[in-house]
Tab-separated table of C-alpha atoms in Angstrom:
chain	number	residue	atom	x	y	z
J	1	UNK	CA	127.380	138.832	66.525
J	2	UNK	CA	126.901	139.521	69.548
J	3	UNK	CA	128.103	137.210	72.502
J	4	UNK	CA	125.321	134.854	73.936
J	5	UNK	CA	124.340	134.663	77.610
J	6	UNK	CA	122.839	132.244	79.932
J	7	UNK	CA	121.011	133.544	82.662
J	8	UNK	CA	119.859	131.446	85.947
J	9	UNK	CA	117.722	133.342	87.559
J	10	UNK	CA	115.856	132.174	91.144
J	11	UNK	CA	115.936	128.412	90.645
J	12	UNK	CA	114.488	126.920	93.232
J	13	UNK	CA	113.665	122.440	92.987
J	14	UNK	CA	112.218	120.310	95.155
J	15	UNK	CA	111.648	116.469	95.743
J	16	UNK	CA	109.455	116.487	98.514
J	17	UNK	CA	110.464	117.622	101.749
J	18	UNK	CA	113.777	118.099	99.979
J	19	UNK	CA	114.835	121.203	98.446
J	20	UNK	CA	117.028	120.815	96.183
J	21	UNK	CA	117.580	124.328	94.674
J	22	UNK	CA	116.743	127.278	96.587
J	23	UNK	CA	117.019	130.051	94.740
J	24	UNK	CA	119.589	130.115	92.637
J	25	UNK	CA	121.501	133.381	90.476
J	26	UNK	CA	123.833	133.052	88.238
J	27	UNK	CA	125.161	133.981	84.380
J	28	UNK	CA	127.310	131.967	82.092
J	29	UNK	CA	129.061	134.261	78.865
J	30	UNK	CA	129.138	131.753	75.299
J	31	UNK	CA	133.217	130.184	75.573
J	32	UNK	CA	133.168	129.933	79.530
J	33	UNK	CA	134.106	127.421	81.488
J	34	UNK	CA	132.061	126.898	84.571
J	35	UNK	CA	132.403	123.910	87.228
J	36	UNK	CA	129.887	122.599	89.971
J	37	UNK	CA	131.263	121.882	93.079
J	38	UNK	CA	129.605	120.506	96.574
J	39	UNK	CA	129.048	117.851	98.255
J	40	UNK	CA	126.449	115.204	97.351
J	41	UNK	CA	122.579	116.480	97.453
J	42	UNK	CA	124.390	120.171	97.831
J	43	UNK	CA	121.419	120.601	93.940
J	44	UNK	CA	124.740	120.400	91.486
J	45	UNK	CA	122.841	117.117	89.548
J	46	UNK	CA	119.303	119.293	89.746
J	47	UNK	CA	120.472	122.467	88.320
J	48	UNK	CA	122.331	120.560	85.709
J	49	UNK	CA	119.503	119.073	84.883
J	50	UNK	CA	117.333	121.932	84.850
J	51	UNK	CA	119.677	123.458	82.207
J	52	UNK	CA	119.206	119.714	80.436
J	53	UNK	CA	115.931	120.440	79.744
J	54	UNK	CA	114.908	116.683	81.539
J	55	UNK	CA	113.784	117.978	84.213
J	56	UNK	CA	111.637	121.217	85.210
J	57	UNK	CA	111.897	123.848	87.853
J	58	UNK	CA	109.727	125.033	90.899
J	59	UNK	CA	109.786	128.759	90.834
J	60	UNK	CA	112.717	130.581	88.972
J	61	UNK	CA	113.848	130.998	84.908
J	62	UNK	CA	116.322	129.922	82.718
J	63	UNK	CA	116.648	132.159	79.992
J	64	UNK	CA	119.260	132.188	76.843
J	65	UNK	CA	119.414	128.674	77.206
J	66	UNK	CA	117.670	127.940	73.842
J	67	UNK	CA	119.645	130.217	71.790
J	68	UNK	CA	122.754	127.169	71.862
J	69	UNK	CA	122.945	123.403	70.611
J	70	UNK	CA	122.716	122.108	73.776
J	71	UNK	CA	124.378	118.115	74.583
J	72	UNK	CA	124.092	116.787	78.129
J	73	UNK	CA	125.836	114.238	80.301
J	74	UNK	CA	124.096	112.394	82.996
J	75	UNK	CA	126.540	111.165	85.652
J	76	UNK	CA	125.532	107.607	84.523
J	77	UNK	CA	122.519	105.843	82.588
J	78	UNK	CA	121.059	102.353	82.140
J	79	UNK	CA	121.981	101.709	79.279
J	80	UNK	CA	119.217	99.683	77.180
J	81	UNK	CA	119.194	96.132	76.567
J	82	UNK	CA	120.343	94.626	73.410
J	83	UNK	CA	121.593	97.457	72.436
J	84	UNK	CA	124.923	97.652	71.299
J	85	UNK	CA	127.995	100.854	71.899
J	86	UNK	CA	127.131	101.597	68.199
J	87	UNK	CA	123.569	101.915	67.534
J	88	UNK	CA	123.115	103.060	70.716
J	89	UNK	CA	125.369	106.336	68.940
J	90	UNK	CA	123.671	105.919	65.653
J	91	UNK	CA	120.331	106.769	67.135
J	92	UNK	CA	121.982	109.542	69.141
J	93	UNK	CA	123.482	110.270	65.869
J	94	UNK	CA	120.196	110.676	63.805
J	95	UNK	CA	118.210	111.863	66.463
J	96	UNK	CA	120.696	114.904	66.865
J	97	UNK	CA	120.975	115.413	63.339
J	98	UNK	CA	124.197	114.705	63.354
J	99	UNK	CA	123.581	112.421	60.285
J	100	UNK	CA	121.220	111.943	58.052
J	101	UNK	CA	121.006	108.012	57.167
J	102	UNK	CA	122.281	105.062	58.550
J	103	UNK	CA	125.434	104.996	56.637
J	104	UNK	CA	126.143	108.797	57.851
J	105	UNK	CA	125.157	108.480	61.087
J	106	UNK	CA	127.104	104.557	61.523
J	107	UNK	CA	129.815	106.730	59.805
J	108	UNK	CA	130.161	109.620	62.519
J	109	UNK	CA	128.914	106.691	65.269
J	110	UNK	CA	132.192	104.900	65.017
J	111	UNK	CA	134.455	108.547	65.127
J	112	UNK	CA	132.987	108.958	68.734
J	113	UNK	CA	133.113	105.712	69.119
J	114	UNK	CA	137.301	106.045	68.368
J	115	UNK	CA	137.595	109.412	70.263
J	116	UNK	CA	136.797	108.255	73.070
J	117	UNK	CA	139.403	104.277	72.432
J	118	UNK	CA	135.477	102.276	72.298
J	119	UNK	CA	136.209	101.975	68.523
J	120	UNK	CA	136.888	98.258	69.478
J	121	UNK	CA	133.876	97.578	71.774
J	122	UNK	CA	131.591	98.761	68.881
J	123	UNK	CA	129.552	96.092	68.438
J	124	UNK	CA	129.232	94.823	72.268
J	125	UNK	CA	126.212	95.566	74.643
J	126	UNK	CA	126.278	98.834	75.975
J	127	UNK	CA	124.945	97.761	78.916
J	128	UNK	CA	127.396	95.056	78.965
J	129	UNK	CA	130.756	97.501	79.554
J	130	UNK	CA	132.176	98.990	82.037
J	131	UNK	CA	130.977	101.812	84.435
J	132	UNK	CA	134.366	103.932	83.185
J	133	UNK	CA	133.694	102.540	79.274
J	134	UNK	CA	130.110	103.625	79.963
J	135	UNK	CA	130.983	106.754	80.923
J	136	UNK	CA	132.613	107.250	77.652
J	137	UNK	CA	130.215	106.648	75.444
J	138	UNK	CA	128.422	108.885	77.202
J	139	UNK	CA	130.897	111.773	76.716
J	140	UNK	CA	131.154	110.675	73.360
J	141	UNK	CA	128.129	111.100	72.526
J	142	UNK	CA	127.907	115.146	73.796
J	143	UNK	CA	130.603	114.938	70.962
J	144	UNK	CA	127.979	114.517	68.439
J	145	UNK	CA	125.473	117.470	66.504
J	146	UNK	CA	128.378	119.941	67.805
J	147	UNK	CA	127.084	121.456	70.703
J	148	UNK	CA	127.940	124.414	71.219
J	149	UNK	CA	127.025	123.859	75.483
J	150	UNK	CA	127.831	120.989	77.481
J	151	UNK	CA	127.066	119.908	80.324
J	152	UNK	CA	128.383	117.194	82.441
J	153	UNK	CA	127.308	115.689	85.722
J	154	UNK	CA	130.839	114.353	87.130
J	155	UNK	CA	131.579	113.163	84.045
J	156	UNK	CA	135.138	111.792	85.344
J	157	UNK	CA	134.536	109.855	88.643
J	158	UNK	CA	134.322	106.841	86.960
J	159	UNK	CA	136.882	106.946	84.245
J	160	UNK	CA	140.996	105.284	84.879
J	161	UNK	CA	143.932	107.837	85.551
J	162	UNK	CA	144.861	106.933	81.662
J	163	UNK	CA	141.291	108.172	80.613
J	164	UNK	CA	140.523	111.125	83.251
J	165	UNK	CA	143.558	112.935	81.647
J	166	UNK	CA	142.339	112.244	78.247
J	167	UNK	CA	138.762	113.088	79.416
J	168	UNK	CA	140.908	117.212	80.656
J	169	UNK	CA	142.471	116.641	77.240
J	170	UNK	CA	139.018	116.694	75.465
J	171	UNK	CA	137.483	119.326	77.609
J	172	UNK	CA	140.135	121.628	76.765
J	173	UNK	CA	139.823	121.286	73.287
J	174	UNK	CA	135.959	122.209	73.513
J	175	UNK	CA	137.279	125.487	75.481
J	176	UNK	CA	140.161	125.368	72.395
J	177	UNK	CA	136.976	126.224	69.820
J	178	UNK	CA	134.596	128.155	71.876
J	179	UNK	CA	131.789	125.579	73.277
J	180	UNK	CA	130.414	126.414	76.192
J	181	UNK	CA	131.163	123.548	79.304
J	182	UNK	CA	129.427	123.185	82.339
J	183	UNK	CA	130.621	120.635	84.878
J	184	UNK	CA	130.207	119.089	88.562
J	185	UNK	CA	132.984	117.655	90.479
J	186	UNK	CA	133.522	116.776	93.713
J	187	UNK	CA	136.963	117.258	93.503
J	188	UNK	CA	137.982	121.142	94.343
J	189	UNK	CA	141.826	121.630	92.275
J	190	UNK	CA	140.490	119.327	89.222
J	191	UNK	CA	136.943	122.267	88.926
J	192	UNK	CA	140.217	125.208	89.888
J	193	UNK	CA	141.971	123.671	86.956
J	194	UNK	CA	139.805	122.762	84.604
J	195	UNK	CA	137.304	126.188	84.429
J	196	UNK	CA	136.918	129.846	83.897
J	197	UNK	CA	135.202	130.115	88.039
J	198	UNK	CA	134.300	127.952	90.164
J	199	UNK	CA	130.325	127.824	91.986
J	200	UNK	CA	130.036	126.374	95.726
J	201	UNK	CA	126.919	124.925	96.383
J	202	UNK	CA	125.311	123.550	99.408
J	203	UNK	CA	122.163	122.070	100.630
J	204	UNK	CA	120.552	123.588	98.025
J	205	UNK	CA	122.235	127.091	97.864
J	206	UNK	CA	124.965	128.555	95.781
J	207	UNK	CA	127.423	129.912	98.878
J	208	UNK	CA	130.374	130.668	96.405
J	209	UNK	CA	130.474	132.126	93.000
J	210	UNK	CA	134.749	132.773	92.654
J	211	UNK	CA	136.779	132.927	89.435
J	212	UNK	CA	138.753	129.609	89.676
J	213	UNK	CA	141.645	131.768	90.619
J	214	UNK	CA	140.339	132.519	94.550
J	215	UNK	CA	140.271	128.479	94.802
J	216	UNK	CA	144.406	127.866	93.017
J	217	UNK	CA	145.342	130.202	95.381
J	218	UNK	CA	144.787	128.439	98.187
J	219	UNK	CA	146.897	125.917	97.058
J	220	UNK	CA	145.980	121.953	96.767
J	221	UNK	CA	145.223	120.976	100.189
J	222	UNK	CA	144.655	124.367	101.651
J	223	UNK	CA	141.431	124.459	98.809
J	224	UNK	CA	140.063	121.735	100.050
J	225	UNK	CA	139.973	122.966	103.168
J	226	UNK	CA	138.700	126.111	102.319
J	227	UNK	CA	135.491	123.510	100.814
J	228	UNK	CA	135.148	122.372	104.213
J	229	UNK	CA	135.062	125.138	106.222
J	230	UNK	CA	132.461	126.790	103.660
J	231	UNK	CA	130.225	123.676	103.932
J	232	UNK	CA	130.749	123.174	107.502
J	233	UNK	CA	132.666	119.689	107.654
J	234	UNK	CA	130.994	118.211	103.615
J	235	UNK	CA	128.146	117.097	106.203
J	236	UNK	CA	125.153	117.686	103.439
A	1	UNK	CA	107.532	113.919	63.026
A	2	UNK	CA	111.351	112.561	61.357
A	3	UNK	CA	112.761	112.523	65.258
A	4	UNK	CA	109.316	109.757	66.284
A	5	UNK	CA	110.179	107.604	63.171
A	6	UNK	CA	113.940	107.896	63.888
A	7	UNK	CA	112.266	106.131	67.574
A	8	UNK	CA	110.302	103.849	66.236
A	9	UNK	CA	112.826	102.050	64.129
A	10	UNK	CA	115.206	102.141	67.565
A	11	UNK	CA	112.025	100.025	68.986
A	12	UNK	CA	111.379	98.368	66.560
A	13	UNK	CA	115.395	97.122	65.660
A	14	UNK	CA	115.731	96.162	70.008
A	15	UNK	CA	112.426	94.452	70.715
A	16	UNK	CA	113.208	92.318	67.528
A	17	UNK	CA	116.955	91.668	68.520
A	18	UNK	CA	115.692	90.723	71.971
A	19	UNK	CA	116.566	87.092	73.280
A	20	UNK	CA	112.704	87.416	75.409
A	21	UNK	CA	110.796	88.866	72.348
A	22	UNK	CA	112.384	85.901	70.384
A	23	UNK	CA	110.818	83.700	72.912
A	24	UNK	CA	107.779	85.117	71.807
A	25	UNK	CA	108.367	86.051	68.200
A	26	UNK	CA	108.354	81.873	68.277
A	27	UNK	CA	105.384	81.923	70.763
A	28	UNK	CA	103.012	83.605	69.085
A	29	UNK	CA	103.596	82.153	65.195
A	30	UNK	CA	103.218	78.398	66.878
A	31	UNK	CA	100.050	79.789	67.556
A	32	UNK	CA	98.852	82.324	64.802
A	33	UNK	CA	100.085	78.546	62.579
A	34	UNK	CA	97.951	76.351	64.699
A	35	UNK	CA	94.829	79.108	64.502
A	36	UNK	CA	94.816	78.765	61.247
A	37	UNK	CA	95.234	75.425	60.354
A	38	UNK	CA	92.774	74.150	62.922
A	39	UNK	CA	90.432	76.525	61.934
A	40	UNK	CA	90.045	74.524	58.044
A	41	UNK	CA	89.530	71.838	60.479
A	42	UNK	CA	85.723	72.331	60.068
A	43	UNK	CA	83.161	71.101	62.986
A	44	UNK	CA	80.422	73.748	64.313
A	45	UNK	CA	81.476	76.930	65.926
A	46	UNK	CA	82.303	78.293	69.739
A	47	UNK	CA	81.890	80.496	71.905
A	48	UNK	CA	85.131	82.456	72.067
A	49	UNK	CA	84.946	86.159	70.045
A	50	UNK	CA	87.066	84.582	67.461
A	51	UNK	CA	85.101	82.048	66.704
A	52	UNK	CA	82.846	84.596	65.019
A	53	UNK	CA	86.072	84.812	62.595
A	54	UNK	CA	87.129	80.923	62.325
A	55	UNK	CA	84.250	77.689	62.115
A	56	UNK	CA	86.253	75.735	64.415
A	57	UNK	CA	85.688	75.365	68.942
A	58	UNK	CA	89.315	74.807	68.642
A	59	UNK	CA	90.292	77.441	66.761
A	60	UNK	CA	88.201	79.443	68.617
A	61	UNK	CA	89.572	78.182	71.311
A	62	UNK	CA	93.569	79.444	70.111
A	63	UNK	CA	91.907	82.675	68.449
A	64	UNK	CA	91.206	83.600	72.312
A	65	UNK	CA	94.498	82.568	73.771
A	66	UNK	CA	96.163	84.635	70.852
A	67	UNK	CA	94.103	87.797	71.684
A	68	UNK	CA	95.047	87.128	75.471
A	69	UNK	CA	99.105	86.156	74.447
A	70	UNK	CA	98.507	89.497	72.455
A	71	UNK	CA	97.480	91.503	74.919
A	72	UNK	CA	99.957	90.590	77.826
A	73	UNK	CA	102.454	90.833	75.409
A	74	UNK	CA	101.864	94.897	74.390
A	75	UNK	CA	101.214	95.954	77.964
A	76	UNK	CA	104.079	94.031	79.679
A	77	UNK	CA	106.926	95.119	77.066
A	78	UNK	CA	105.245	98.630	76.408
A	79	UNK	CA	105.511	99.105	80.664
A	80	UNK	CA	108.797	97.655	80.899
A	81	UNK	CA	110.249	99.660	78.186
A	82	UNK	CA	108.948	102.667	79.145
A	83	UNK	CA	109.921	102.004	82.806
A	84	UNK	CA	113.090	101.307	82.249
A	85	UNK	CA	113.601	104.372	80.583
A	86	UNK	CA	112.215	106.704	83.070
A	87	UNK	CA	114.040	104.725	85.586
A	88	UNK	CA	117.370	104.428	84.050
A	89	UNK	CA	117.466	108.394	82.280
A	90	UNK	CA	116.905	106.937	79.001
A	91	UNK	CA	114.365	108.903	78.297
A	92	UNK	CA	115.735	112.273	79.963
A	93	UNK	CA	118.743	111.479	77.667
A	94	UNK	CA	116.362	111.940	74.635
A	95	UNK	CA	114.693	114.840	75.613
A	96	UNK	CA	118.247	116.419	76.149
A	97	UNK	CA	118.404	116.444	72.924
A	98	UNK	CA	115.669	118.313	72.050
A	99	UNK	CA	112.861	115.573	71.936
A	100	UNK	CA	109.595	117.101	72.713
A	101	UNK	CA	107.829	114.588	75.476
A	102	UNK	CA	104.908	114.248	73.032
A	103	UNK	CA	107.063	113.458	69.769
A	104	UNK	CA	109.543	110.669	72.212
A	105	UNK	CA	105.949	108.782	73.608
A	106	UNK	CA	104.448	108.680	69.910
A	107	UNK	CA	107.503	107.512	68.223
A	108	UNK	CA	108.070	104.783	71.387
A	109	UNK	CA	104.294	103.681	70.631
A	110	UNK	CA	104.538	103.326	67.391
A	111	UNK	CA	107.421	100.950	67.696
A	112	UNK	CA	106.240	98.915	70.442
A	113	UNK	CA	103.008	98.923	68.237
A	114	UNK	CA	104.514	97.488	65.144
A	115	UNK	CA	106.458	95.042	66.794
A	116	UNK	CA	103.826	92.844	67.151
A	117	UNK	CA	102.827	93.341	64.310
A	118	UNK	CA	106.145	92.859	62.160
A	119	UNK	CA	105.956	89.618	64.181
A	120	UNK	CA	102.968	88.380	63.245
A	121	UNK	CA	103.196	89.444	59.576
A	122	UNK	CA	105.977	86.796	59.800
A	123	UNK	CA	104.171	84.030	61.656
A	124	UNK	CA	101.763	84.990	59.114
A	125	UNK	CA	103.583	84.298	56.382
A	126	UNK	CA	104.120	81.419	56.941
A	127	UNK	CA	101.365	80.410	58.078
A	128	UNK	CA	100.193	81.637	53.910
A	129	UNK	CA	102.770	78.817	52.823
A	130	UNK	CA	101.370	76.363	53.807
A	131	UNK	CA	97.533	77.964	52.818
A	132	UNK	CA	95.940	75.179	51.743
A	133	UNK	CA	95.835	73.818	55.043
A	134	UNK	CA	94.218	75.801	56.753
A	135	UNK	CA	90.623	78.193	56.505
A	136	UNK	CA	92.666	81.062	53.991
A	137	UNK	CA	92.214	84.776	54.765
A	138	UNK	CA	88.342	84.536	55.596
A	139	UNK	CA	89.733	83.850	58.488
A	140	UNK	CA	93.365	85.535	59.117
A	141	UNK	CA	92.511	88.953	58.221
A	142	UNK	CA	90.061	89.876	61.062
A	143	UNK	CA	92.018	87.628	63.315
A	144	UNK	CA	95.035	89.667	62.630
A	145	UNK	CA	93.085	92.848	62.398
A	146	UNK	CA	91.709	92.354	66.168
A	147	UNK	CA	94.590	91.108	67.697
A	148	UNK	CA	97.027	93.824	66.358
A	149	UNK	CA	94.304	96.435	67.696
A	150	UNK	CA	94.540	94.360	71.145
A	151	UNK	CA	98.377	94.521	70.845
A	152	UNK	CA	98.304	98.430	69.998
A	153	UNK	CA	94.998	99.241	73.106
A	154	UNK	CA	97.346	97.745	75.797
A	155	UNK	CA	100.723	98.870	74.315
A	156	UNK	CA	98.946	102.440	75.157
A	157	UNK	CA	97.919	101.461	78.707
A	158	UNK	CA	101.139	99.939	78.816
A	159	UNK	CA	103.218	103.046	78.543
A	160	UNK	CA	101.184	105.289	80.844
A	161	UNK	CA	101.485	102.409	83.457
A	162	UNK	CA	105.342	102.640	83.149
A	163	UNK	CA	105.800	106.219	82.616
A	164	UNK	CA	103.260	106.681	85.752
A	165	UNK	CA	104.758	103.930	87.777
A	166	UNK	CA	108.361	104.616	90.129
A	167	UNK	CA	109.914	101.671	90.191
A	168	UNK	CA	109.911	98.297	86.807
A	169	UNK	CA	108.522	96.523	89.082
A	170	UNK	CA	105.502	98.596	90.275
A	171	UNK	CA	105.138	99.122	86.512
A	172	UNK	CA	104.931	95.475	85.488
A	173	UNK	CA	102.401	94.558	88.740
A	174	UNK	CA	99.878	97.481	88.557
A	175	UNK	CA	100.291	96.359	84.521
A	176	UNK	CA	98.802	92.758	85.440
A	177	UNK	CA	96.476	93.562	88.154
A	178	UNK	CA	95.243	96.076	84.707
A	179	UNK	CA	95.522	92.902	82.092
A	180	UNK	CA	93.797	90.441	84.266
A	181	UNK	CA	90.722	93.052	85.444
A	182	UNK	CA	90.098	94.348	82.513
A	183	UNK	CA	90.226	91.047	80.294
A	184	UNK	CA	89.188	88.137	83.131
A	185	UNK	CA	87.356	90.190	86.049
A	186	UNK	CA	85.000	92.872	83.557
A	187	UNK	CA	84.062	90.455	81.694
A	188	UNK	CA	82.893	88.223	84.839
A	189	UNK	CA	80.436	91.033	85.884
A	190	UNK	CA	79.337	92.115	83.044
A	191	UNK	CA	77.560	88.941	82.439
A	192	UNK	CA	76.602	88.482	85.852
A	193	UNK	CA	74.471	91.780	85.610
A	194	UNK	CA	73.141	91.532	82.099
A	195	UNK	CA	70.712	89.194	82.505
A	196	UNK	CA	69.175	91.043	85.755
A	197	UNK	CA	68.505	93.996	83.970
A	198	UNK	CA	65.779	95.316	82.049
A	199	UNK	CA	65.254	95.970	78.088
A	200	UNK	CA	65.299	98.952	78.172
A	201	UNK	CA	68.735	99.382	80.975
A	202	UNK	CA	70.377	96.701	78.647
A	203	UNK	CA	70.882	98.353	75.120
A	204	UNK	CA	72.329	101.794	77.183
A	205	UNK	CA	74.271	99.801	80.241
A	206	UNK	CA	75.465	97.324	76.886
A	207	UNK	CA	77.087	100.167	74.744
A	208	UNK	CA	79.061	101.704	78.546
A	209	UNK	CA	80.314	98.197	78.992
A	210	UNK	CA	81.223	97.917	75.829
A	211	UNK	CA	82.876	101.632	75.072
A	212	UNK	CA	84.658	101.345	78.757
A	213	UNK	CA	86.924	98.116	78.251
A	214	UNK	CA	89.245	97.350	75.314
A	215	UNK	CA	89.086	93.632	76.129
A	216	UNK	CA	85.207	93.744	75.649
A	217	UNK	CA	85.196	96.785	72.813
A	218	UNK	CA	87.697	94.267	70.427
A	219	UNK	CA	86.027	91.460	71.838
A	220	UNK	CA	82.286	91.798	70.641
A	221	UNK	CA	83.603	94.264	68.010
A	222	UNK	CA	84.800	90.896	66.886
A	223	UNK	CA	81.408	89.141	67.796
A	224	UNK	CA	79.767	91.863	65.956
A	225	UNK	CA	82.287	92.126	63.287
A	226	UNK	CA	81.105	88.236	62.292
A	227	UNK	CA	77.167	88.176	62.683
A	228	UNK	CA	76.683	86.656	66.070
A	229	UNK	CA	75.396	89.274	68.315
A	230	UNK	CA	71.956	87.498	67.595
A	231	UNK	CA	73.495	84.749	70.388
A	232	UNK	CA	74.200	86.730	73.116
A	233	UNK	CA	70.642	88.392	73.257
A	234	UNK	CA	68.060	90.581	71.593
A	235	UNK	CA	70.199	93.911	73.009
A	236	UNK	CA	73.597	92.656	71.743
A	237	UNK	CA	71.926	92.380	68.432
A	238	UNK	CA	70.968	95.539	68.788
A	239	UNK	CA	73.962	96.974	68.730
A	240	UNK	CA	75.654	94.673	66.034
A	241	UNK	CA	73.048	96.189	63.430
A	242	UNK	CA	74.495	99.790	64.287
A	243	UNK	CA	77.474	99.292	64.680
A	244	UNK	CA	77.400	97.018	60.686
A	245	UNK	CA	76.614	100.392	59.246
A	246	UNK	CA	78.754	102.534	58.448
A	247	UNK	CA	78.446	104.983	61.603
A	248	UNK	CA	78.759	102.540	63.130
A	249	UNK	CA	82.319	101.347	62.255
A	250	UNK	CA	82.859	104.777	62.150
A	251	UNK	CA	82.086	105.266	66.128
A	252	UNK	CA	84.097	101.340	66.730
A	253	UNK	CA	86.580	103.343	65.044
A	254	UNK	CA	86.437	106.402	67.777
A	255	UNK	CA	86.274	104.584	70.250
A	256	UNK	CA	89.200	102.222	69.218
A	257	UNK	CA	91.383	105.655	68.927
A	258	UNK	CA	89.951	106.945	72.239
A	259	UNK	CA	91.338	103.638	73.528
A	260	UNK	CA	94.582	104.453	72.020
A	261	UNK	CA	94.952	108.294	72.593
A	262	UNK	CA	93.401	108.192	76.379
A	263	UNK	CA	96.251	106.367	77.803
A	264	UNK	CA	98.737	108.496	75.522
A	265	UNK	CA	97.999	111.934	76.780
A	266	UNK	CA	98.053	109.706	80.156
A	267	UNK	CA	101.402	109.136	79.012
A	268	UNK	CA	102.499	112.975	78.431
A	269	UNK	CA	100.575	113.871	81.652
A	270	UNK	CA	102.918	111.163	84.002
A	271	UNK	CA	105.571	112.003	82.335
A	272	UNK	CA	105.652	116.492	82.560
A	273	UNK	CA	105.460	115.113	86.294
A	274	UNK	CA	108.317	112.932	86.446
A	275	UNK	CA	110.307	115.549	85.803
């Protein structure tokens, strides 16, 4: 069986006067983990939204994505009112085909909630949960339906230190199971520690596409300094 | 199709659990009950559209209120729901699950249109429980059909405004303006123009007047259904004869379908533009 590839070619996206993505090209192999780093407005979220099928590119193409079972974790979500965390997950479990009938979907959703430590708030309104809990809930929905590519937009930005460690363990577990992962983060250290490759974006352009060892070689403070050098002090 | 139904089920479940919706349920039930009981109280026919289906002037007023309320509820609930899903990211997340835009829009719209049906259906059961005091099925069935059609048509336009607008506040504002214009301004304009038109021009003008506005299509449809077109003028009587024929019924249903399909197609286009 040949390995699958996701190929992004000359992708561009504009929001009014803002050029969010400017001719971005790269490839990801099956089972690889990519970290996207860059200052705010660099184009990371736009790229993930296009890959996730929730936004359209103005030009360029994405090849191979249709051969993957995809899961997308947005950076944040306005959860619908009058919907408990459990109901929200049951809905998505059924939509993703992880379960056909309500009792089966209930069991799948409860397991997903337990896996991110939200079992005791299953019946609480999702919109009333803390930001960190909501981020865990968003991660839980990504695990439904056994995806083989997971796209995550700053998935750990609101997590407390305990759940940030748990998230890293879950990401490692996804990688062990052969799942392709692409995630964005502001933390260079986190990116180089968790990913195979780190893609640095600035003002919509892909500045560097390096193996994570490149960044690790600078050491903790050195990697941050190198990041600032490349993006010109961090101004977006 | 199956996944559209999952979206429909979620909408019905969510709407039936919301506090504001529960208050609306009680409101609808009270109006339906009042309309039903008063329909049995006798008296001469009123001038309102639903007077065609019920005998009392007061009952007709209450029925008109029900029409106004169902159109308002239909458009606002849909506009807010679609807008919150679009601006809050839920629509995008659902699409990332592989659900097509049309599947999502159709599923959601069906849920938003079914919710009032469930609500009014529940109210009807209450009403029928005391049927001996009321006007019976003859009054209720056309009324319910009309109210459900109104809610569906206005929910379709609400879907468009909710998807098209950049903020929830704008979606609510545009929806209210549309609702007011189609329900009140349009009718006032029509009644100002018709008396001065020659008979030959009035006939096609009335057809356009009927077909272009969902509120008028539904209002006059009810009048024609109740065989009261002649009281409004010869051109109304002409179209009443047509709309009561088998061909007319088909055309009437096509007009109703167009008032749902056109805004839903615009919703899909607006959703594509947002991406």
